[in-house]
Amino acid sequence: MTLIVNTIFLSLAFCQLTFAGTNPDKTKASIRQDTSKPILYLDTDRIPKFKGGTAALKKYIQKNLKWPNEGIDYEGTIIASLVVEKNGKISNVFIVQSACPPCEREAKKFVLNMPDWTPGTVNNHAVRTLIYLPLEFKLVE
């Protein structure tokens, strides 16, 4: 039993000496930000906006979103993720939810051809912002 207690005591004493000998100023870790990769925001002070607002966006979608040429009977919503760049241009378009591959192609083409948006801002500086855009495909009789 005394052997176990002595072993524990010596181990603790050794740890104490090891930590006492370190200089906290010299052991600080430095954090370096990797500036080679652009930052992408999900939460901004001001969200990106389609020029003219939500009503103009709905009108633009209704007027310009084309039905695929293939004879399909799909009705539903496709959700596209996209990045609104600092200059308002659209990039990195991905379809994140869909049940209609021909509609996906049309939706992606539609989003990539949209006019520039007003970019999102953080601390009054334009930033790259990730947003999700639902696009509804409806059969019209």
mmCIF file of C-alpha atoms in Angstrom, residues 22-70:
data_model
loop_
_atom_site.group_PDB
_atom_site.id
_atom_site.type_symbol
_atom_site.label_atom_id
_atom_site.label_comp_id
_atom_site.label_asym_id
_atom_site.label_seq_id
_atom_site.Cartn_x
_atom_site.Cartn_y
_atom_site.Cartn_z
ATOM 1 C CA THR A 22 7.577 26.205 -18.042
ATOM 2 C CA ASN A 23 7.363 29.873 -18.874
ATOM 3 C CA PRO A 24 3.736 30.741 -19.728
ATOM 4 C CA ASP A 25 4.797 33.651 -21.963
ATOM 5 C CA LYS A 26 6.830 31.380 -24.205
ATOM 6 C CA THR A 27 4.254 28.601 -24.437
ATOM 7 C CA LYS A 28 1.366 30.653 -25.779
ATOM 8 C CA ALA A 29 -0.063 29.203 -28.932
ATOM 9 C CA SER A 30 -0.302 31.541 -31.847
ATOM 10 C CA ILE A 31 -3.405 31.413 -34.010
ATOM 11 C CA ARG A 32 -2.871 32.307 -37.625
ATOM 12 C CA GLN A 33 -5.838 32.932 -39.870
ATOM 13 C CA ASP A 34 -5.632 31.256 -43.253
ATOM 14 C CA THR A 35 -6.329 34.110 -45.647
ATOM 15 C CA SER A 36 -5.978 31.961 -48.743
ATOM 16 C CA LYS A 37 -9.568 30.748 -48.373
ATOM 17 C CA PRO A 38 -12.332 33.365 -48.663
ATOM 18 C CA ILE A 39 -14.726 33.611 -45.746
ATOM 19 C CA LEU A 40 -18.338 32.697 -46.428
ATOM 20 C CA TYR A 41 -21.053 34.086 -44.150
ATOM 21 C CA LEU A 42 -24.374 32.508 -43.235
ATOM 22 C CA ASP A 43 -25.383 35.182 -40.731
ATOM 23 C CA THR A 44 -24.968 38.824 -41.700
ATOM 24 C CA ASP A 45 -26.013 42.222 -40.376
ATOM 25 C CA ARG A 46 -27.923 42.809 -43.607
ATOM 26 C CA ILE A 47 -28.966 39.868 -45.755
ATOM 27 C CA PRO A 48 -28.437 39.844 -49.520
ATOM 28 C CA LYS A 49 -31.426 41.179 -51.437
ATOM 29 C CA PHE A 50 -32.681 40.867 -54.948
ATOM 30 C CA LYS A 51 -32.800 44.365 -56.413
ATOM 31 C CA GLY A 52 -36.364 45.543 -55.913
ATOM 32 C CA GLY A 53 -36.993 43.304 -52.895
ATOM 33 C CA THR A 54 -39.015 40.143 -52.371
ATOM 34 C CA ALA A 55 -41.939 41.206 -54.570
ATOM 35 C CA ALA A 56 -39.570 41.883 -57.492
ATOM 36 C CA LEU A 57 -37.889 38.500 -56.932
ATOM 37 C CA LYS A 58 -41.232 36.664 -57.028
ATOM 38 C CA LYS A 59 -42.202 38.503 -60.207
ATOM 39 C CA TYR A 60 -38.809 37.739 -61.784
ATOM 40 C CA ILE A 61 -39.147 34.030 -60.921
ATOM 41 C CA GLN A 62 -42.687 33.835 -62.339
ATOM 42 C CA LYS A 63 -41.636 35.545 -65.551
ATOM 43 C CA ASN A 64 -38.273 33.851 -66.183
ATOM 44 C CA LEU A 65 -38.222 30.373 -64.625
ATOM 45 C CA LYS A 66 -38.725 28.041 -67.583
ATOM 46 C CA TRP A 67 -40.317 24.623 -67.541
ATOM 47 C CA PRO A 68 -37.956 21.865 -68.745
ATOM 48 C CA ASN A 69 -38.449 20.761 -72.360
ATOM 49 C CA GLU A 70 -38.932 17.125 -71.352
#
